Coordinates of C-alpha atoms in Angstrom, one line a residue:
M6 CA 124.5 92.4 104.6
L7 CA 124.1 94.9 101.7
D8 CA 126.5 97.5 103.4
F9 CA 129.1 94.7 103.9
L10 CA 128.9 93.7 100.2
R11 CA 129.1 97.2 98.9
K12 CA 132.4 97.8 101.1
R13 CA 133.7 94.7 99.7
K14 CA 133.2 95.8 96.0
R15 CA 136.5 97.4 95.3
S16 CA 137.2 98.8 91.8
W17 CA 139.3 96.4 89.7
I18 CA 141.5 99.4 88.9
I19 CA 142.5 100.0 92.5
I20 CA 143.1 96.2 93.0
A21 CA 145.2 96.1 89.9
L22 CA 147.3 99.1 91.1
L23 CA 147.9 98.0 94.7
G24 CA 147.7 94.2 94.8
I25 CA 149.3 91.1 93.1
I26 CA 146.4 89.5 91.0
V27 CA 146.8 85.8 90.7
V28 CA 144.0 84.8 88.4
T29 CA 143.8 81.1 87.3
F30 CA 142.8 80.5 83.7
I31 CA 139.7 78.3 84.5
A32 CA 138.2 80.8 87.1
F33 CA 138.9 83.9 84.9
Y34 CA 137.8 82.7 81.5
G35 CA 135.3 79.9 82.1
G36 CA 131.9 80.7 80.7
S37 CA 133.0 82.5 77.5
K38 CA 130.2 80.7 75.7
Y39 CA 127.6 83.2 76.9
Q40 CA 126.6 85.5 74.1
N41 CA 123.7 86.8 72.3
Q42 CA 124.6 87.7 68.7
G43 CA 121.2 89.2 67.9
S44 CA 121.3 91.8 70.8
P45 CA 122.6 95.3 70.4
D46 CA 125.9 96.5 71.8
V47 CA 126.0 97.4 75.6
A48 CA 128.0 100.7 75.1
E49 CA 130.5 102.5 73.0
V50 CA 133.3 104.2 74.6
N51 CA 135.3 106.6 72.1
G52 CA 134.2 104.2 69.3
D53 CA 135.2 101.0 71.1
I54 CA 132.3 98.5 71.6
I55 CA 131.4 96.9 74.9
S56 CA 129.4 93.9 73.4
Q57 CA 126.7 91.8 74.6
R58 CA 128.9 88.8 74.8
E59 CA 131.6 90.5 76.7
F60 CA 129.2 92.0 79.2
A61 CA 127.2 88.7 79.6
V62 CA 130.3 86.7 80.4
Q63 CA 131.5 89.1 83.0
Y64 CA 127.8 89.5 84.6
Q65 CA 127.5 85.7 85.0
R66 CA 131.1 85.5 86.7
A67 CA 130.1 88.4 89.0
L68 CA 126.6 86.8 89.8
S69 CA 128.3 83.5 90.6
R70 CA 130.7 85.1 93.0
Y71 CA 127.8 86.8 94.9
R72 CA 125.9 83.4 95.0
E73 CA 128.9 81.6 96.4
L74 CA 129.6 84.3 98.9
L75 CA 125.9 84.4 100.2
K76 CA 125.6 80.6 100.1
G77 CA 122.0 80.5 98.5
S78 CA 120.6 83.6 100.4
L79 CA 120.9 86.1 97.4
T80 CA 117.3 87.3 97.1
P81 CA 115.9 89.2 94.2
E82 CA 115.6 92.4 96.4
M83 CA 119.3 92.1 97.4
L84 CA 120.3 91.5 93.7
K85 CA 118.4 94.6 92.7
N86 CA 120.1 96.7 95.5
L87 CA 123.5 95.4 94.6
N88 CA 123.2 96.9 91.1
I89 CA 125.7 94.4 89.7
K90 CA 125.0 95.3 86.2
G91 CA 125.5 99.2 86.7
T92 CA 128.8 98.5 88.6
L93 CA 130.1 96.0 86.0
L94 CA 129.2 98.5 83.1
E95 CA 131.1 101.1 85.0
E96 CA 134.2 98.8 85.3
L97 CA 134.1 97.8 81.7
I98 CA 134.0 101.5 80.5
Q99 CA 137.0 102.3 82.8
K100 CA 138.8 99.3 81.4
K101 CA 138.2 100.6 77.7
L102 CA 139.4 104.0 78.7
A103 CA 142.5 102.7 80.4
L104 CA 143.5 100.6 77.4
Q105 CA 143.0 103.5 75.1
E106 CA 145.2 105.8 77.1
A107 CA 147.9 103.1 77.5
R108 CA 148.0 102.5 73.7
S109 CA 148.2 106.1 73.0
L110 CA 151.2 106.5 75.4
G111 CA 152.9 103.4 73.8
L112 CA 152.5 101.1 76.8
T113 CA 151.1 98.2 75.0
A114 CA 152.5 95.0 76.5
T115 CA 155.3 93.4 74.1
D116 CA 155.3 89.9 72.8
E117 CA 157.9 88.9 75.1
E118 CA 155.9 90.1 78.1
L119 CA 152.9 88.3 76.9
W120 CA 154.7 85.0 76.5
N121 CA 156.4 85.3 79.9
S122 CA 153.0 85.9 81.5
L123 CA 151.3 82.9 79.7
A124 CA 154.3 80.6 80.7
Q125 CA 153.8 81.4 84.4
I126 CA 150.0 80.2 84.3
P127 CA 150.1 76.8 86.1
E128 CA 147.1 75.5 84.1
F129 CA 149.3 75.6 81.0
Q130 CA 152.1 73.6 82.5
V131 CA 152.9 70.0 82.6
A132 CA 155.5 68.9 85.3
G133 CA 156.2 72.5 86.0
R134 CA 157.0 73.6 82.4
P135 CA 154.8 75.3 79.8
N136 CA 153.2 72.9 77.5
K137 CA 151.6 74.1 74.0
E138 CA 149.3 71.0 73.8
R139 CA 148.0 71.6 77.2
Y140 CA 147.5 75.3 76.4
L141 CA 145.5 74.6 73.2
Q142 CA 143.6 71.9 74.8
L143 CA 142.3 74.2 77.7
L144 CA 141.5 77.0 75.3
R145 CA 139.4 74.6 73.1
A146 CA 137.6 73.2 76.2
N147 CA 136.6 76.8 77.2
G148 CA 135.5 77.8 73.7
L149 CA 138.5 80.2 73.3
T150 CA 140.8 80.8 70.4
P151 CA 144.5 81.5 71.1
G152 CA 144.1 85.0 69.7
E153 CA 141.1 85.8 71.7
F154 CA 142.8 84.6 75.0
E155 CA 146.2 86.3 74.2
E156 CA 144.6 89.4 73.4
E157 CA 142.8 89.6 76.7
Q158 CA 146.1 88.7 78.6
R159 CA 147.9 91.5 76.6
E160 CA 145.1 93.9 77.7
Q161 CA 145.6 93.0 81.4
L162 CA 149.4 93.5 81.0
T163 CA 149.0 96.8 79.2
I164 CA 146.7 98.2 82.0
Q165 CA 149.2 97.1 84.5
R166 CA 151.9 99.0 82.8
L167 CA 149.7 102.2 82.8
Y168 CA 149.0 102.0 86.3
S169 CA 152.7 101.3 87.3
V170 CA 153.6 104.5 85.4
I171 CA 150.8 106.6 87.2
A172 CA 151.8 105.1 90.6
D173 CA 155.5 105.9 90.2
T174 CA 154.7 109.5 89.8
V175 CA 153.2 109.7 93.5
H176 CA 155.3 110.5 96.5
V177 CA 154.5 111.5 100.0
T178 CA 156.9 113.2 102.4
E179 CA 157.5 112.5 106.0
A180 CA 156.2 116.0 106.9
E181 CA 152.9 115.3 105.0
V182 CA 152.5 112.0 106.8
R183 CA 153.3 113.7 110.2
D184 CA 150.7 116.3 109.7
R185 CA 148.0 113.7 108.5
Y186 CA 148.8 111.7 111.5
R187 CA 148.5 114.7 113.9
V188 CA 145.1 115.6 112.6
E189 CA 143.7 112.1 112.3
Q190 CA 145.0 111.1 115.9
E191 CA 143.8 114.1 117.7
K192 CA 141.1 113.4 120.1
I193 CA 138.3 115.8 120.9
N194 CA 135.4 116.2 123.3
L195 CA 132.2 117.9 122.4
N196 CA 129.3 119.4 124.3
F197 CA 125.9 118.8 122.9
I198 CA 122.2 119.4 123.4
R199 CA 119.8 116.9 122.1
L200 CA 116.3 117.8 121.1
P201 CA 114.1 114.6 120.7
L202 CA 111.4 114.6 117.9
S203 CA 109.0 113.1 120.4
N204 CA 108.9 116.2 122.3
F205 CA 107.3 117.9 119.4
I206 CA 104.7 115.4 118.2
P207 CA 102.2 116.4 120.9
E208 CA 102.2 120.0 119.5
V209 CA 101.1 118.9 116.1
K210 CA 97.3 119.2 115.2
L211 CA 96.0 117.7 112.1
T212 CA 92.8 118.7 110.2
E213 CA 90.6 116.3 108.2
D214 CA 91.3 118.4 105.1
E215 CA 95.0 117.9 105.5
I216 CA 94.5 114.2 105.7
K217 CA 92.1 113.9 102.7
K218 CA 94.6 116.2 100.6
F219 CA 97.5 113.9 101.5
Y220 CA 95.5 110.8 100.4
D221 CA 94.4 112.3 97.1
R222 CA 97.9 113.5 96.3
N223 CA 99.6 110.2 97.1
K224 CA 97.2 107.6 95.8
D225 CA 99.8 106.1 93.5
S226 CA 102.4 105.6 96.4
L227 CA 99.5 104.3 98.5
K228 CA 98.5 101.7 96.0
E229 CA 98.9 98.1 97.1
P230 CA 100.9 96.0 94.6
L231 CA 99.8 92.8 92.7
K232 CA 99.5 90.0 95.1
I233 CA 99.1 86.4 94.1
Q234 CA 98.5 83.1 95.9
V235 CA 100.1 80.0 94.3
E236 CA 99.4 76.4 94.8
Y237 CA 102.2 73.9 93.9
L238 CA 103.3 70.5 93.9
S239 CA 106.9 69.6 95.4
Y240 CA 109.2 66.8 94.4
P241 CA 112.0 66.7 97.2
F242 CA 115.2 65.0 96.0
D243 CA 115.8 63.4 99.5
Q244 CA 112.5 61.5 99.6
L245 CA 113.4 59.5 96.5
S246 CA 117.2 59.3 97.2
S247 CA 116.6 57.4 100.4
S248 CA 115.1 54.4 98.7
A249 CA 117.7 54.4 95.8
Q250 CA 119.9 51.3 95.6
I251 CA 123.6 51.7 94.9
G252 CA 125.8 48.7 93.8
D253 CA 129.4 48.1 94.6
K254 CA 130.3 48.4 91.1
E255 CA 128.8 51.9 90.7
I256 CA 130.7 53.0 93.8
E257 CA 134.1 51.7 92.6
D258 CA 133.6 53.1 89.0
Y259 CA 132.6 56.5 90.5
Y260 CA 135.8 56.5 92.7
Q261 CA 138.1 55.5 89.8
V262 CA 136.8 58.3 87.5
N263 CA 136.9 60.8 90.2
R264 CA 139.8 59.7 92.3
E265 CA 142.1 62.5 91.5
S266 CA 139.6 65.3 91.2
K267 CA 137.4 64.7 94.3
F268 CA 139.4 62.3 96.6
H269 CA 142.8 63.6 96.3
K270 CA 143.9 66.6 98.4
P271 CA 147.2 68.1 97.1
K272 CA 149.8 69.5 99.7
E273 CA 148.8 72.6 101.4
A274 CA 150.7 75.3 102.9
K275 CA 149.6 78.2 105.4
V276 CA 151.5 81.1 104.0
R277 CA 152.4 84.7 104.8
Y278 CA 154.2 87.0 102.0
I279 CA 155.7 90.3 101.7
S280 CA 155.5 91.8 98.2
I281 CA 157.9 94.5 97.0
R282 CA 156.7 96.3 93.9
M283 CA 159.1 96.5 91.0
P284 CA 157.2 98.0 87.9
P285 CA 157.9 96.8 84.4
T286 CA 159.5 100.2 83.6
A287 CA 161.9 100.1 86.6
D288 CA 165.5 100.9 85.5
A289 CA 168.6 99.1 86.7
K290 CA 169.1 101.3 89.8
Q291 CA 165.4 100.9 91.0
K292 CA 165.7 97.1 90.5
D293 CA 168.9 97.0 92.5
E294 CA 167.4 99.0 95.4
A295 CA 164.2 96.7 95.5
R296 CA 166.5 93.6 95.5
A297 CA 168.7 95.2 98.4
R298 CA 165.4 95.9 100.3
A299 CA 164.2 92.3 99.9
H300 CA 167.5 90.8 100.9
R301 CA 167.4 92.8 104.2
I302 CA 163.8 91.7 104.8
V303 CA 164.8 88.0 104.2
A304 CA 167.8 88.5 106.6
D305 CA 165.6 90.1 109.4
A306 CA 163.0 87.4 109.1
R307 CA 165.5 84.6 109.2
A308 CA 167.1 86.2 112.2
G309 CA 163.9 85.6 114.2
K310 CA 162.1 89.0 113.7
D311 CA 158.3 88.6 113.6
F312 CA 157.3 88.0 109.9
A313 CA 153.8 89.5 110.4
Q314 CA 155.2 92.8 111.8
I315 CA 157.7 93.0 109.0
A316 CA 154.8 92.5 106.5
K317 CA 152.8 95.2 108.1
G318 CA 155.6 97.8 107.7
E319 CA 157.3 96.6 104.4
S320 CA 154.8 94.9 102.2
D321 CA 153.4 96.8 99.2
D322 CA 150.3 94.5 99.0
P323 CA 147.0 95.1 100.6
S324 CA 147.5 91.9 102.7
A325 CA 150.0 94.0 104.7
A326 CA 147.3 95.0 106.9
K327 CA 146.9 91.4 108.1
G328 CA 150.6 90.7 108.4
G329 CA 150.7 89.3 104.9
D330 CA 148.5 86.3 105.8
V331 CA 146.9 84.6 102.8
G332 CA 145.7 81.5 104.5
W333 CA 146.0 78.0 103.1
I334 CA 147.1 77.5 99.5
A335 CA 147.0 74.1 97.7
Q336 CA 150.0 73.1 95.7
G337 CA 149.4 74.1 91.8
Q338 CA 147.3 77.3 92.8
L339 CA 150.1 79.6 92.4
P340 CA 152.1 80.6 89.3
Q341 CA 155.5 79.6 88.9
P342 CA 158.1 80.2 90.2
L343 CA 156.0 81.1 93.4
D344 CA 154.4 77.6 93.6
K345 CA 157.7 75.8 93.5
A346 CA 159.3 78.0 96.2
V347 CA 156.4 77.8 98.5
F348 CA 156.1 74.0 98.5
G349 CA 159.8 73.6 98.5
L350 CA 159.9 75.2 102.1
A351 CA 159.5 73.4 105.3
K352 CA 157.3 74.6 108.2
G353 CA 158.7 77.9 109.7
E354 CA 161.1 78.5 106.8
V355 CA 161.4 81.8 104.9
S356 CA 162.0 81.9 101.2
N357 CA 164.6 84.0 99.3
A358 CA 163.3 86.9 97.3
I359 CA 161.4 85.5 94.2
E360 CA 161.4 87.6 91.3
T361 CA 157.8 87.8 89.5
P362 CA 156.3 90.1 86.8
A363 CA 154.7 91.9 89.8
G364 CA 158.0 92.4 91.7
L365 CA 159.8 90.5 94.5
Q366 CA 157.9 88.2 96.7
I367 CA 159.1 86.8 100.1
V368 CA 157.2 83.9 101.6
K369 CA 157.0 82.3 105.0
V370 CA 155.4 78.9 105.4
E371 CA 153.8 78.8 108.8
D372 CA 152.3 75.2 108.5
T373 CA 151.8 72.4 106.1
K374 CA 149.4 69.6 105.3
E375 CA 150.6 66.6 103.4
E376 CA 148.8 65.5 100.2
K377 CA 146.5 62.5 100.8
T378 CA 144.1 60.4 98.5
Q379 CA 141.1 58.7 100.2
S380 CA 141.1 55.0 99.8
L381 CA 137.9 53.4 98.3
K382 CA 136.8 52.2 101.6
E383 CA 137.2 55.8 103.1
A384 CA 135.4 57.3 100.1
T385 CA 132.5 54.9 100.0
P386 CA 130.1 56.5 102.4
E387 CA 130.5 60.0 100.7
I388 CA 130.1 58.3 97.2
T389 CA 127.0 56.4 98.4
R390 CA 125.5 59.7 99.5
M391 CA 126.4 61.5 96.3
L392 CA 125.0 58.6 94.0
K393 CA 121.8 58.3 96.0
A394 CA 121.5 62.1 95.8
E395 CA 121.9 62.1 92.0
K396 CA 119.5 59.2 91.5
G397 CA 116.8 60.9 93.9
K398 CA 117.1 64.1 91.8
R399 CA 116.8 62.3 88.5
E400 CA 113.7 60.3 89.9
A401 CA 112.1 63.6 91.2
A402 CA 112.7 65.2 87.8
T403 CA 111.2 62.2 85.9
T404 CA 108.2 62.2 88.4
A405 CA 107.6 65.9 88.1
D406 CA 107.7 65.8 84.1
R407 CA 105.3 62.9 84.3
D408 CA 102.8 64.9 86.5
R409 CA 103.1 68.0 84.4
E410 CA 102.0 66.1 81.3
K411 CA 99.0 64.8 83.3
A412 CA 98.2 68.3 84.5
L413 CA 98.4 69.7 81.0
S414 CA 96.0 66.8 80.0
G415 CA 93.5 68.0 82.7
S416 CA 94.4 66.1 85.7
D417 CA 93.9 67.9 89.0
F418 CA 96.7 68.9 91.3
N419 CA 95.1 67.3 94.2
K420 CA 94.6 63.9 92.5
L421 CA 98.3 64.1 91.3
A422 CA 99.4 64.8 94.8
Q423 CA 97.2 62.1 96.3
D424 CA 98.6 59.4 93.9
R425 CA 102.0 60.1 95.4
G426 CA 100.8 60.3 98.9
A427 CA 101.7 63.9 99.1
A428 CA 99.7 67.1 99.5
V429 CA 99.2 70.4 97.4
N430 CA 101.0 73.2 99.0
V431 CA 99.5 76.7 99.0
T432 CA 101.5 79.8 99.6
R433 CA 100.5 83.0 101.5
W434 CA 99.7 86.0 99.5
F435 CA 102.9 87.6 98.3
S436 CA 103.8 90.3 95.9
N437 CA 106.7 90.6 93.3
G438 CA 110.3 91.0 95.1
E439 CA 109.1 89.0 98.4
V440 CA 110.8 85.7 99.1
L441 CA 108.7 82.9 100.6
P442 CA 110.6 81.1 103.4
E443 CA 109.5 77.7 102.2
I444 CA 110.9 78.3 98.7
G445 CA 113.9 80.6 99.4
P446 CA 115.5 82.9 96.7
N447 CA 114.5 80.8 93.7
Q448 CA 114.1 83.4 91.0
E449 CA 112.5 81.0 88.4
F450 CA 109.8 80.2 90.8
Y451 CA 108.7 83.8 91.2
K452 CA 109.3 84.7 87.7
N453 CA 107.0 82.0 86.5
A454 CA 104.4 82.6 89.2
F455 CA 103.9 86.2 88.2
V456 CA 103.6 85.4 84.4
L457 CA 101.2 82.4 84.7
A458 CA 97.6 83.0 83.6
A459 CA 94.7 81.3 85.3
K460 CA 94.7 77.5 85.0
D461 CA 98.2 77.6 83.4
V462 CA 100.6 74.9 84.7
S463 CA 104.4 76.2 85.1
P464 CA 107.3 74.3 83.6
V465 CA 109.1 72.0 86.0
I466 CA 111.2 74.4 88.1
E467 CA 114.4 73.4 89.9
G468 CA 115.0 74.5 93.4
S469 CA 117.8 73.7 95.7
S470 CA 116.3 70.7 97.4
A471 CA 113.2 69.9 95.2
Y472 CA 111.4 70.5 91.8
Y473 CA 108.1 72.3 91.7
L474 CA 105.0 72.5 89.5
L475 CA 102.8 75.6 90.2
R476 CA 99.7 77.4 89.1
I477 CA 97.9 80.4 90.2
K478 CA 95.3 80.0 92.9
E479 CA 94.1 83.7 93.3
R480 CA 95.3 87.1 92.1
K481 CA 94.5 90.5 93.8
E482 CA 95.1 93.2 91.3
P483 CA 96.7 96.5 92.3
T484 CA 94.4 98.6 94.2
V485 CA 94.2 101.9 96.1
P486 CA 93.1 101.2 99.6
A487 CA 90.2 103.2 101.1
L488 CA 91.1 106.2 103.3
E489 CA 90.1 104.6 106.3
A490 CA 92.3 101.6 105.8
V491 CA 95.4 103.8 105.7
R492 CA 94.3 106.7 107.8
R493 CA 96.5 105.8 110.7
N494 CA 99.6 105.5 108.6
I495 CA 98.8 108.9 106.9
E496 CA 98.1 110.6 110.4
N497 CA 101.5 109.2 111.7
G498 CA 103.4 110.2 108.6
L499 CA 102.0 113.8 108.6
R500 CA 102.4 114.3 112.4
E501 CA 106.0 113.1 112.2
S502 CA 106.6 115.3 109.4
K503 CA 105.2 118.5 111.0
A504 CA 106.9 117.6 114.2
H505 CA 110.2 117.5 112.4
E506 CA 109.6 121.0 111.0
L507 CA 108.9 122.3 114.4
L508 CA 112.0 120.5 115.8
L509 CA 114.4 122.2 113.3
Q510 CA 112.7 125.5 113.7
K511 CA 113.3 125.4 117.5
A512 CA 116.9 124.0 117.3
N513 CA 117.9 126.6 114.7
G514 CA 116.6 129.2 117.1
F515 CA 118.9 127.9 119.8
L516 CA 121.7 127.7 117.5
D517 CA 121.5 131.5 116.4
Q518 CA 121.6 132.3 120.2
L519 CA 124.7 130.1 120.6
K520 CA 126.5 131.7 117.7
K521 CA 126.0 135.1 119.4
E522 CA 127.0 134.0 123.0
K523 CA 129.5 131.2 122.2
D524 CA 128.5 129.6 125.7
I525 CA 126.5 126.3 125.2
A526 CA 126.2 125.8 129.0
R527 CA 124.6 129.2 129.5
L528 CA 122.3 128.4 126.5
A529 CA 121.2 125.1 128.2
E530 CA 120.7 126.6 131.6
R531 CA 118.6 129.5 130.3
N532 CA 116.4 127.2 128.4
S533 CA 116.1 124.3 130.7
L534 CA 117.8 122.0 128.3
K535 CA 120.1 119.1 129.1
L536 CA 123.8 119.6 128.4
E537 CA 125.8 116.5 127.7
E538 CA 129.4 115.7 126.4
T539 CA 130.4 113.0 124.0
G540 CA 133.6 112.0 125.8
W541 CA 136.9 111.5 123.8
F542 CA 136.9 110.3 120.2
L543 CA 138.9 110.6 117.1
R544 CA 138.0 113.3 114.6
N545 CA 137.4 110.8 111.8
A546 CA 135.5 108.4 113.9
P547 CA 132.5 106.8 112.0
Q548 CA 130.2 107.6 114.9
L549 CA 130.0 110.2 117.7
P550 CA 129.9 108.6 121.3
K551 CA 126.3 109.0 122.6
I552 CA 125.0 110.3 119.3
G553 CA 125.8 107.8 116.6
E554 CA 126.3 108.8 112.8
L555 CA 125.9 112.3 111.6
S556 CA 126.0 113.5 108.0
E557 CA 129.2 115.8 108.8
L558 CA 131.1 112.8 109.9
K559 CA 130.6 111.2 106.3
A560 CA 131.8 114.6 104.7
G561 CA 135.3 114.4 106.3
G562 CA 135.1 114.4 110.0
I563 CA 134.3 116.9 112.9
I564 CA 135.9 120.3 112.1
L565 CA 135.0 122.0 115.4
S566 CA 138.0 123.3 117.4
A567 CA 139.0 126.0 119.8
Q568 CA 139.2 128.7 116.9
K569 CA 135.8 127.4 115.6
P570 CA 133.8 126.2 118.7
V571 CA 130.2 126.2 117.3
A572 CA 128.8 124.1 114.5
E573 CA 127.6 125.9 111.5
R574 CA 124.4 124.0 111.3
I575 CA 122.0 121.8 113.2
H576 CA 122.7 118.1 112.8
A577 CA 119.5 116.0 112.5
Q578 CA 118.7 112.2 112.7
K579 CA 115.4 110.7 112.2
D580 CA 114.4 111.1 115.7
A581 CA 116.4 114.0 117.1
A582 CA 118.3 117.2 116.3
Y583 CA 121.6 118.1 117.9
I584 CA 123.5 121.4 118.8
L585 CA 127.2 120.7 118.9
A586 CA 130.1 122.7 120.4
F587 CA 133.8 122.1 120.9
K588 CA 134.8 121.6 124.5
E589 CA 138.4 120.3 124.6
S590 CA 141.0 118.5 122.5
Q591 CA 144.0 116.1 123.2
G592 CA 147.0 116.0 121.0
A593 CA 148.0 113.0 118.9
D594 CA 150.6 110.6 120.5
M595 CA 153.8 111.7 118.4
E596 CA 156.0 109.0 120.1
R597 CA 153.7 106.3 118.6
F598 CA 154.1 108.1 115.3
E599 CA 158.0 107.8 115.3
K600 CA 157.5 104.0 115.9
E601 CA 155.0 103.5 113.1
K602 CA 155.9 106.2 110.7
E603 CA 157.2 103.7 108.1
T604 CA 154.0 101.7 108.1
L605 CA 152.0 105.1 108.1
A606 CA 154.0 106.3 105.1
K607 CA 153.3 103.3 103.2
Q608 CA 149.5 103.4 103.8
A609 CA 149.5 107.3 102.9
L610 CA 151.4 106.4 99.6
A611 CA 148.9 103.6 98.8
E612 CA 145.9 106.0 99.5
S613 CA 147.6 108.8 97.5
R614 CA 148.2 106.4 94.6
Q615 CA 144.5 105.4 94.8
R616 CA 143.3 109.0 94.7
I617 CA 145.5 109.9 91.8
L618 CA 144.4 107.0 89.9
Q619 CA 140.7 107.7 90.5
K620 CA 141.2 111.4 89.5
F621 CA 143.1 110.1 86.4
M622 CA 140.2 107.8 85.3
E623 CA 137.6 110.5 86.1
G624 CA 139.6 112.8 83.8
L625 CA 139.7 110.2 81.1
K626 CA 135.9 109.7 81.5
A627 CA 135.1 113.4 81.5
K628 CA 136.7 113.8 78.1
A629 CA 135.3 110.6 76.6
K630 CA 132.5 110.2 74.2
I631 CA 130.4 107.4 75.9
Q632 CA 127.1 106.0 74.7
I633 CA 125.2 103.4 76.8
H634 CA 122.2 101.3 75.4
A635 CA 120.1 101.3 78.6
A636 CA 117.7 98.8 77.2
S637 CA 120.4 96.1 77.0
L638 CA 121.1 96.5 80.7
Q639 CA 117.4 95.6 81.7
E640 CA 117.2 92.7 84.3
G641 CA 116.1 89.5 82.7

C-alpha cells in the first residue's frame, strides 16, 4: 500500500506544468482557520517565511486526502512512513523558490489575468455569471479576506507563467525519439548462474563468544519496547440508535433543509477530453497554429475517428494515456466556459475547441445522467437511518460523559459496565505504533493510552463507531531480554550474515574467472553449477524474468551487450547472488515506431520538460539560503 501511495505522490510542480489543474474554491481553500500564532515559523527561504499557519492548513488538507483515499485504514505507522510533513515542506519550499524566480523575471500575473481567472471559478457565479456578493460571501464563510485569496490566486498564475516559459524552451527531435525507442524497445536474453544463500549456511560455525559479544554490543536494539494492557468501556452508536424514535415531522424538516444538498443529483456527463497547451506568453502565430490543430482534431473526431486514440496521440494532458478519460463529472464542477460547453452536448457529441487560460480543450460526451431530486417518500428510509444514527451517537456521548464523571468520583469500570448490561473490554499487550483490530487506526485512543498514569481515566474518545473510556490495566517497562530468550534469533542472524559473506566471496571468485574466460557455459560446467537463461525482456523492465528485482535495474536498466557481455559485479538479493552474462538481443520493432512516433514524441517531450523543470528547481534550491526549524515539524 505504501509503495502505491508513494508512486501516486507527484510533485505539484510537475502537475502544474503538464496538466490542467481544475481546483474548486471550497476544496482548495477550506480549512484556512488552522493556525498557531504562538509557534515559530516552519522555515525561511531566501528571507521569505513559511508560517505555521500556512503549513498547518496544507498539512490538514493532505491528511484529509490520505484518510479519504484509505477509507479509515490509515494507521499511525503508515502515517509515519508516508512522511507527509517532510514532503509537504519540500513542496512549499519549491513554491517559494518558483515565486521568487518568476517575480525576478517579471512574470508576475497581471490584474487582468487574475480577474479573468477568478471570473471562471464556478463557486463565485450565479446563473453562470460572476457575482461579487457570492464571492465575498464565500470568502467570509471560509475565514478569508479578498486580499488573502486573490494573492494566493495570483501566485498560482505566476508560477504557471514561469513553468510555461521553461516548458517552451524544451524540444525533442524525431531522431532523438527514434534512438530512445530503439534502446528502450530492444529485447535481450541473459545467461545467469544463481548461487543460493542456503547452500552456505551449513558451512557457518558459531562460537559462544561470538553470540555473547553480539548480545552485549546490541542490547539497545534488542530491548523490548514499553508495552501496556488497557481496559476500556465501549459505547457503540448503533446500540442506542436502534431504539431511537423518529417522527414524521423530523423527517420532513430534515428533507426540506437538505433537499438540494443531499437529495438532488445534478446532471452528469461521462467525459473524454483533449487538451492543447497554449501558454499565456504565446504569440499570434503560436495561437493560430494551436487553433488550426484543434480544428483538425475536431474534424477528425466528428468524422468518426476514435476519440480515445486521437487523445493518446494529440492531447498535452496526462490523461492522454487513458484516452482522455476523466470519468463522470457533475454539472457545476468545471469552470466556465467548459461547464456550459460540456452540458450543452448530447451523448456522443464532440465540442468545438474551447479556449481557456490553460489552452484549447476539445470534449466528447460519452454518456449522460439526467438530474434528479428524490421525493420525500423515496428519501424517508435514508433520512430515518441518518437521524437514528445521529440520535444514537448523541446518546452514546451523553452516556459516556456521565460514566466518566462517575469514574472520576471513584466508581469502578465493572460497576459502570454492569449498570448498562455491558462488559469491560481488555486489550492484549501492545506497544506504541501497533494497531488493535478491535479499535482500528484511532490515534486519540493510542495517544491517550500511552500517557495515562495508573488509575487515571481518559477523556471520552470518539471512534468511527463508538465512544471509549479507558484506563491502564498493566504496564511492562522497556527491558533487555535475557540472552537465552533471544539466543535463537541472534544465532539465526549471525549465521545468515556470515553465510552471506561466504556467498559473496565465492560468487566474486567465479566472476573473476568469467571476466578472464568470457564463457559462462564453460564456467558453469567446470564448477558443476546450473546455467539458466532469463528469456526475452526489455532492457528497462522493472524485473528480470526468473530473477526478480536487482539494484542495477533501478539505476537505469541492464547495460550488457555483445560488446560488454559480462556484468561488472555480482548482483545479490537477500537469499541469493547472481552472475549475469549477455546471450543475445532482438532489435526494436521500427515499423511500430513509425505508426506511434507522434505519441512517442509527445511522451518524450513531456518527460524532457519534467526533467528540465526538476533540474531548474534543483538549481534554484542549490543557490538558495534555506533555514528549517525542525522542532516545528514534530508529529503531534
